[in-house]
Coordinates of C-alpha atoms and ligand atoms in Angstrom, one line a residue:
X1 CA -0.1 -0.9 0.2
X2 CA 1.1 4.0 -0.5
X3 CA 2.2 5.6 2.4
X4 CA 4.8 8.0 3.5
X5 CA 8.0 7.2 5.1
X6 CA 10.2 8.9 6.6
X7 CA 13.4 8.4 6.7
X8 CA 15.0 9.9 8.8
X9 CA 19.1 9.9 8.7
X10 CA 21.2 8.5 11.8
X11 CA 23.2 11.6 13.2
X12 CA 26.7 10.2 12.9
X13 CA 29.6 10.1 15.7
X14 CA 31.6 12.9 14.3
X15 CA 28.8 15.6 14.5
X16 CA 30.4 18.7 15.7
X17 CA 29.6 22.3 16.2
X18 CA 32.2 23.9 13.1
X19 CA 29.9 26.5 12.6
X20 CA 30.4 26.1 9.0
X21 CA 26.6 27.3 7.7
X22 CA 27.3 30.6 6.8
X23 CA 23.3 32.6 7.3
X24 CA 22.3 29.5 9.8
X25 CA 21.7 31.3 13.1
X26 CA 22.1 28.4 15.0
X27 CA 24.8 27.1 13.8
X28 CA 27.0 30.2 14.0
X29 CA 25.9 31.1 17.2
X30 CA 27.4 27.7 18.4
X31 CA 30.3 27.3 16.3
X32 CA 33.3 26.0 18.7
X33 CA 30.4 24.8 21.3
X34 CA 31.1 21.0 22.2
X35 CA 29.1 19.1 20.6
X36 CA 27.4 15.2 22.5
X37 CA 27.2 13.1 19.4
X38 CA 26.1 10.1 21.3
X39 CA 23.3 12.1 22.7
X40 CA 22.3 13.5 19.3
X41 CA 21.9 9.9 17.9
X42 CA 20.0 8.9 20.6
X43 CA 17.9 11.9 20.4
X44 CA 17.2 11.3 16.9
X45 CA 16.6 7.4 17.2
X46 CA 14.2 8.6 20.3
X47 CA 13.0 10.4 17.4
X48 CA 11.9 7.6 14.9
X49 CA 10.3 6.0 18.4
X50 CA 8.0 8.5 18.3
X51 CA 7.2 8.2 15.1
X52 CA 6.4 4.4 15.0
X53 CA 4.6 5.1 18.5
X54 CA 2.4 7.6 15.9
X55 CA 2.1 4.2 13.7
X56 CA 4.2 6.1 11.5
X57 CA 6.3 3.5 8.2
X58 CA 9.8 4.9 9.5
X59 CA 12.7 4.1 7.5
X60 CA 16.8 5.3 8.1
X61 CA 19.9 6.9 6.1
X62 CA 23.1 5.4 7.4
X63 CA 25.9 8.8 7.7
X64 CA 28.3 8.5 5.6
X65 CA 31.7 8.3 6.2
X66 CA 34.1 11.0 8.1
X67 CA 36.5 12.6 7.6
X68 CA 35.6 12.3 3.8
X69 CA 39.3 11.4 2.7
X70 CA 38.4 11.0 -1.2
X71 CA 37.2 14.5 -0.7
X72 CA 40.4 16.0 0.6
X73 CA 42.4 14.0 -2.0
X74 CA 40.3 15.3 -4.9
X75 CA 41.8 18.7 -3.0
X76 CA 45.4 17.5 -3.3
X77 CA 45.3 17.3 1.3
X78 CA 44.8 14.1 3.6
X79 CA 43.0 15.0 6.9
X80 CA 46.5 14.5 8.5
X81 CA 47.9 18.2 6.3
X82 CA 44.8 19.5 5.6
X83 CA 44.4 23.4 6.8
X84 CA 41.9 23.6 9.4
X85 CA 39.0 25.1 7.7
X86 CA 39.4 22.2 5.1
X87 CA 39.2 18.9 7.8
X88 CA 36.5 20.9 9.5
X89 CA 34.6 20.5 6.9
X90 CA 35.7 16.4 5.7
X91 CA 34.6 15.8 9.6
X92 CA 30.5 17.5 9.4
X93 CA 28.3 14.9 10.0
X94 CA 26.1 17.3 7.8
X95 CA 24.3 14.1 6.3
X96 CA 22.2 13.6 9.1
X97 CA 19.8 16.5 7.6
X98 CA 18.6 14.1 5.0
X99 CA 16.0 16.2 3.8
X100 CA 18.2 17.8 1.7
X101 CA 19.4 14.2 0.5
X102 CA 17.0 14.1 -2.4
X103 CA 13.7 16.0 -4.0
X104 CA 11.1 13.3 -4.7
X105 CA 8.1 13.3 -6.6
X106 CA 5.4 10.1 -6.1
X107 CA 4.3 8.2 -9.1
X108 CA 1.4 10.1 -8.8
X109 CA 2.7 13.3 -10.0
X110 CA 5.6 12.2 -13.1
X111 CA 5.3 10.9 -16.3
X112 CA 6.3 6.9 -16.7
X113 CA 4.6 6.4 -12.8
X114 CA 7.6 5.4 -10.6
X115 CA 8.8 7.6 -7.8
X116 CA 11.6 10.4 -8.7
X117 CA 14.4 11.0 -6.6
X118 CA 17.2 13.1 -7.7
X119 CA 19.5 13.9 -5.2
X120 CA 20.5 17.0 -3.7
X121 CA 24.4 19.6 -4.7
X122 CA 24.6 21.2 -2.3
X123 CA 26.6 23.3 -3.6
X124 CA 26.8 26.1 -1.8
X125 CA 28.3 25.6 1.4
X126 CA 31.5 23.1 0.9
X127 CA 31.0 20.6 3.7
X128 CA 27.9 19.4 2.1
X129 CA 28.8 20.2 -1.3
X130 CA 30.7 16.3 -1.0
X131 CA 27.7 14.6 0.5
X132 CA 26.0 13.4 -3.1
X133 CA 28.3 10.9 -3.5
X134 CA 27.4 8.8 -1.3
X135 CA 23.9 9.7 -0.6
X136 CA 23.5 8.5 -4.3
X137 CA 25.0 4.8 -3.7
X138 CA 22.5 4.7 -0.8
X139 CA 19.5 5.8 -2.8
X140 CA 19.9 3.6 -5.5
X141 CA 20.0 0.6 -2.6
X142 CA 17.8 1.6 -0.7
X143 CA 15.2 1.5 -4.1
X144 CA 16.6 -0.2 -6.1
X145 CA 13.6 -1.9 -7.3
X146 CA 13.5 0.1 -10.7
X147 CA 9.7 -0.7 -11.7
X148 CA 9.0 2.0 -8.8
X149 CA 11.8 3.9 -8.4
X150 CA 14.2 6.2 -10.3
X151 CA 16.6 8.1 -8.9
X152 CA 19.1 10.7 -10.5
X153 CA 21.9 11.7 -10.1
X154 CA 22.8 15.6 -9.2
X155 CA 21.7 18.4 -11.4
X156 CA 25.1 20.4 -12.7
X157 CA 27.0 22.1 -10.3
X158 CA 26.4 25.7 -11.7
X159 CA 23.1 25.2 -10.0
X160 CA 22.5 25.1 -6.6
X161 CA 20.0 22.2 -5.2
X162 CA 19.3 21.5 -1.6
X163 CA 17.1 18.9 -2.2
X164 CA 13.7 18.4 -0.1
X165 CA 13.5 21.1 2.0
X166 CA 13.0 23.8 -0.6
X167 CA 10.5 21.1 -2.4
X168 CA 6.2 20.7 -0.9
X169 CA 4.0 18.5 -2.1
X170 CA 0.2 19.5 -1.6
X171 CA -2.4 17.2 -2.7
X172 CA -6.4 16.2 -2.7
X173 CA -8.0 14.3 1.1
X174 CA -8.8 12.5 -1.3
X175 CA -5.7 10.8 -2.0
X176 CA -6.8 10.5 -6.4
X177 CA -5.1 11.7 -9.0
X178 CA -1.8 14.1 -9.2
X179 CA -1.0 16.6 -6.5
X180 CA 1.3 20.2 -7.5
X181 CA 4.5 20.4 -6.2
X182 CA 6.1 22.9 -5.4
X183 CA 9.6 24.2 -5.7
X184 CA 10.5 27.2 -3.6
X185 CA 13.7 28.5 -4.3
X186 CA 15.6 32.0 -3.4
X187 CA 17.2 35.0 -5.5
X188 CA 20.5 36.0 -5.1
X189 CA 22.3 38.9 -4.2
X190 CA 20.8 39.3 -0.3
X191 CA 22.5 39.2 3.2
X192 CA 23.3 35.7 3.0
X193 CA 23.2 33.4 0.1
X194 CA 19.9 31.8 -1.5
X195 CA 20.3 28.0 -1.7
X196 CA 17.8 26.8 -3.8
X197 CA 18.5 28.0 -8.0
X198 CA 15.3 28.5 -9.6
X199 CA 16.8 26.5 -12.7
X200 CA 17.9 23.7 -10.3
X201 CA 14.1 23.2 -9.4
X202 CA 13.3 23.5 -13.4
X203 CA 15.7 20.7 -14.1
X204 CA 14.4 18.2 -11.2
X205 CA 11.0 19.2 -12.4
X206 CA 11.6 18.5 -16.1
X207 CA 13.6 15.3 -15.1
X208 CA 10.9 14.0 -12.7
X209 CA 8.4 14.0 -15.6
X210 CA 5.7 16.4 -14.2
X211 CA 2.8 18.3 -15.7
X212 CA 3.8 21.5 -15.9
X213 CA 0.1 22.5 -15.8
X214 CA 0.6 22.2 -11.6
X215 CA 3.7 22.5 -11.3
X216 CA 4.4 26.2 -8.8
X217 CA 7.8 28.0 -8.8
X218 CA 7.7 30.3 -5.8
X219 CA 10.5 32.3 -4.8
X220 CA 11.2 32.9 -0.9
X221 CA 10.7 35.7 1.0
X222 CA 14.3 37.7 1.0
X223 CA 13.1 39.0 4.5
X224 CA 12.8 35.2 5.4
X225 CA 16.1 34.0 3.8
X226 CA 17.9 36.9 5.8
X227 CA 15.8 36.3 8.5
X228 CA 18.2 33.1 9.0
X229 CA 15.4 31.0 6.9
X230 CA 18.0 29.3 5.1
X231 CA 16.1 26.6 3.8
X232 CA 11.7 27.1 2.6
X233 CA 11.2 24.4 5.8
X234 CA 12.8 26.3 8.1
X235 CA 9.1 28.7 7.1
X236 CA 6.4 26.2 5.3
X237 CA 6.2 22.7 5.3
X238 CA 2.9 20.7 3.7
X239 CA 1.3 17.6 4.6
X240 CA -2.3 16.0 2.5
X241 CA -4.4 18.7 1.9
X242 CA -2.3 21.2 4.5
X243 CA -0.8 24.0 3.6
X244 CA 1.2 25.2 7.2
X245 CA 3.2 28.2 6.0
X246 CA 4.3 31.0 8.3
X247 CA 2.8 35.1 6.6
X248 CA 6.3 36.6 5.5
X249 CA 7.4 32.8 4.0
X250 CA 7.1 33.8 0.3
X251 CA 7.7 36.7 -2.3
X252 CA 4.3 37.0 -3.5
X253 CA 2.1 35.2 -0.7
X254 CA -1.3 36.5 -3.1
X255 CA -0.1 35.3 -6.4
X256 CA 0.8 31.9 -5.3
X257 CA -2.1 31.4 -2.5
X258 CA -4.3 32.3 -5.2
X259 CA -2.8 30.0 -8.2
X260 CA -2.4 27.6 -5.5
X261 CA -6.2 27.4 -4.9
X262 CA -6.7 27.2 -8.5
X263 CA -5.1 24.8 -8.9
X264 CA -6.3 22.7 -6.0
X265 CA -9.6 24.3 -4.6
X266 CA -9.5 22.0 -1.3
X267 CA -6.4 23.0 -0.2
X268 CA -6.4 24.5 3.4
X269 CA -3.6 26.9 4.6
X270 CA -2.8 27.6 7.8
X271 CA -1.0 30.4 7.3
X272 CA 0.7 32.1 10.7
X273 CA 0.4 36.2 11.3
X274 CA 4.4 37.6 11.5
X275 CA 1.8 40.0 14.3
X276 CA 1.1 37.2 15.9
X277 CA 4.5 34.6 15.5
X278 CA 7.7 37.4 14.6
X279 CA 9.9 35.8 11.7
X280 CA 12.2 35.9 14.1
X281 CA 10.2 33.8 16.8
X282 CA 9.6 31.7 14.3
X283 CA 13.1 31.0 13.1
X284 CA 14.6 30.5 16.7
X285 CA 12.2 27.9 17.6
X286 CA 12.1 26.0 14.6
X287 CA 7.6 26.3 14.7
X288 CA 7.6 24.9 10.6
X289 CA 10.4 22.8 10.5
X290 CA 7.7 20.3 12.1
X291 CA 6.4 17.5 10.8
X292 CA 3.0 17.4 9.7
X293 CA 2.0 14.3 9.6
X294 CA -1.4 12.9 8.8
X295 CA -2.3 10.5 12.0
X296 CA -3.3 6.2 11.1
X297 CA -6.9 6.3 11.0
X298 CA -8.1 4.8 14.3
X299 CA -6.3 7.3 16.5
X300 CA -8.2 9.5 19.1
X301 CA -7.3 12.4 18.1
X302 CA -8.3 11.9 14.3
X303 CA -11.7 13.4 15.3
X304 CA -12.1 14.2 11.7
X305 CA -10.7 11.5 8.8
X306 CA -7.6 12.5 8.0
X307 CA -6.8 15.1 10.4
X308 CA -3.1 16.0 11.7
X309 CA -0.2 16.5 13.5
X310 CA 2.7 17.9 14.3
X311 CA 6.2 16.8 15.8
X312 CA 8.0 19.7 17.0
X313 CA 10.7 20.6 18.7
X314 CA 10.9 21.2 22.4
X315 CA 11.8 24.8 21.4
X316 CA 9.0 25.5 20.0
X317 CA 7.5 25.3 24.1
X318 CA 9.6 28.1 25.3
X319 CA 8.8 30.4 22.4
X320 CA 6.2 32.1 24.1
X321 CA 4.2 33.3 21.1
X322 CA 3.8 30.0 19.4
X323 CA 3.2 28.4 22.4
X324 CA 0.4 31.0 23.0
X325 CA -0.4 30.5 18.7
X326 CA 0.1 27.0 18.6
X327 CA -2.1 26.2 21.5
X328 CA -5.2 28.4 19.8
X329 CA -4.0 26.6 16.5
X330 CA -5.1 22.7 18.2
X331 CA -8.2 24.1 20.2
X332 CA -10.1 25.7 17.6
X333 CA -11.6 23.2 14.6
X334 CA -8.4 23.2 12.0
X335 CA -6.7 20.5 10.3
X336 CA -4.1 20.1 12.9
X337 CA -5.2 18.5 15.8
X338 CA -2.6 16.7 17.8
X339 CA 1.2 18.7 19.0
X340 CA 3.9 15.8 19.4
X341 CA 7.4 17.0 20.8
X342 CA 10.3 15.7 20.7
X343 CA 13.7 16.8 22.0
X344 CA 16.3 16.6 19.5
X345 CA 19.0 19.8 20.4
X346 CA 22.4 18.8 19.6
X347 CA 21.0 18.7 15.2
X348 CA 18.9 21.9 16.6
X349 CA 22.0 24.0 18.3
X350 CA 23.8 22.9 14.1
X351 CA 20.6 25.0 12.7
X352 CA 18.5 21.3 12.2
X353 CA 14.7 20.2 13.8
X354 CA 13.1 17.1 13.2
X355 CA 11.6 18.1 9.6
X356 CA 15.4 18.4 8.6
X357 CA 16.2 14.7 10.0
X358 CA 13.7 13.6 7.9
X359 CA 14.0 12.4 3.7
X360 CA 9.2 11.9 2.7
X361 CA 9.0 9.4 0.3
X362 CA 5.5 8.6 -1.0
X363 CA 5.9 4.6 -1.7
X364 CA 4.8 1.2 -1.1
X365 CA 7.1 0.3 1.7
X366 CA 7.1 -3.6 0.1
X367 CA 8.7 -2.1 -2.6
X368 CA 12.2 -0.8 -0.9
X369 CA 15.3 -2.4 0.4
X370 CA 14.1 -3.6 3.7
X371 CA 17.5 -3.1 5.0
X372 CA 16.4 0.3 5.3
X373 CA 13.2 0.8 7.3
X374 CA 13.0 -0.1 11.1
X375 CA 10.9 -1.1 13.9
X376 CA 11.5 -0.9 17.7
X377 CA 13.7 -3.9 16.9
X378 CA 16.0 -2.7 15.1
X379 CA 15.8 0.3 16.8
X380 CA 17.2 -1.0 19.9
X381 CA 20.3 -2.8 18.2
X382 CA 21.0 0.8 17.0
X383 CA 20.7 2.3 20.3
X384 CA 23.7 -0.2 21.5
X385 CA 25.5 0.4 18.6
X386 CA 25.2 3.6 19.2
X387 CA 26.1 3.4 23.4
X388 CA 28.9 1.4 22.4
X389 CA 30.3 3.7 19.1
X390 CA 29.7 7.4 19.1
X391 CA 31.7 9.5 20.7
X392 CA 30.8 11.0 24.3
X393 CA 31.2 15.0 23.5
X394 CA 34.1 16.1 20.7
X395 CA 35.2 19.8 21.2
X396 CA 36.4 21.7 17.9
X397 CA 40.3 20.9 19.0
X398 CA 39.4 16.9 18.6
X399 CA 38.4 17.3 14.8
X400 CA 42.5 16.9 13.9
X401 CA 42.7 14.3 16.5
X402 CA 43.8 10.9 14.2
X403 CA 41.7 8.9 17.6
X404 CA 39.1 10.4 16.3
X405 CA 39.2 9.4 12.9
X406 CA 39.8 6.3 13.3
X407 CA 36.8 5.8 16.3
X408 CA 34.4 7.5 14.0
X409 CA 35.2 5.1 10.6
X410 CA 35.3 1.8 13.3
X411 CA 31.9 3.0 14.8
X412 CA 30.9 3.7 11.2
X413 CA 32.1 0.2 9.5
X414 CA 30.7 -1.3 12.5
X415 CA 26.7 0.2 12.1
X416 CA 27.0 0.0 8.9
X417 CA 27.8 -4.3 9.7
X418 CA 24.7 -4.7 11.8
X419 CA 22.1 -3.4 9.0
X420 CA 24.0 -5.5 7.0
X421 CA 24.9 -2.4 4.8
X422 CA 28.5 -3.2 3.6
X423 CA 27.7 -2.6 0.2
X424 CA 27.8 1.1 1.2
X425 CA 31.8 0.5 3.4
Ligands
LIG1 O1 22.9 23.0 5.5 N1 23.4 22.9 9.0 C1 22.9 22.7 8.4 C2 21.2 22.3 8.8 C3 19.9 21.9 7.6 C4 18.9 21.5 8.0 N2 18.3 21.0 6.4 C5 17.0 21.6 6.7 N3 16.1 23.3 6.5 N4 16.4 20.8 6.2 C6 22.9 23.4 7.1 O2 23.0 24.9 7.2 C7 25.5 23.0 10.0 C8 27.3 22.2 10.2 C9 28.3 23.0 10.5 O3 28.7 24.2 10.8 O4 29.1 22.5 11.8 C10 25.2 22.4 8.7 O5 25.7 22.2 7.9

């Protein structure tokens, strides 16, 4: 049966705060702080358990090899002889933010009736620009069934592409027919880099065989990028027929909403007014970097068919205007009926909330390589391995430590062996 599967990136053993992402305010603010990779990875596991408890199907994507030796070699360096800045770029655990792994178009939207995935090139940030090669290997293995999936390589690096973080899909609540795919891009020239280029989005839409009449290319508001929303999923999220967004998320909100309503009259737009929650508070709390999920039938809070839950970071509770607004929203009669909170604070400190940590794929779980799917028991074994192998703490100076490189490589190999994914070593 076609269902939404969330593939979470397992937080890698080198998770650290090197402040590499200009324009990502949390990451910049926490630069130089010690990190706690074991706690970070276990927080990710706990989030996956919370998703399973809601009755959702859960998948995983393994961490990438760190240090990224192959990338350093291409640059004429080695971990031992790399300038510190370059080494930090080779040690980031940033592949954990699986929303940036690829853009996904479900089978219902594509010309050949297969689910298409385009691996993101992530070229704007050096530490993320070398993720694509391992991501494509993992996705080709997870979605190896060519009758159901097609995995595309990244678009050429001329145009920046950040994957699903800048893509939303809305569809009829009855689940029939193609959806409307929305690609959100940034215009260059602002205070911070616009990571998603319109040309990259257009290329992805063409390659996926989307109906041009059911695709919208929407500019993210320059104010949102300037306020620290380096991806659209920091100010908006969509699920089913519901769009949950900040009033200042889009450059031309009125034109976008009018086009969307014309294409999908059933759409429900839950908009948070700037007068209630400022852009700054929305970004600090990551209230939009939530997983907006449809509760399975039978859930007590699903008082009406297709009711939805918002899986939010704990930080959203700590920001008073956000907490007040969310409370009023769930008490009302809207489509979002339940709030769930997860503790992903190690990831949040690098600017990655619950939604960043997962890649959504609408597909039949039976068509997916089962090694990439998890249940409670498998999560228990992964958690035990993390507790045995992941470093407890990394201080910035440890990034240059050969002992840390060895521990990280051993930990990753042990995880891949446990998952029966040695093919990715
Ligand atoms: O690309 N942080 C990530 C956070 C990605 C969040 N993803 C989504 N919004 N979907 C980024 O900025 C910080 C790493 C560092 O500084 O070491 C970092 O890469």
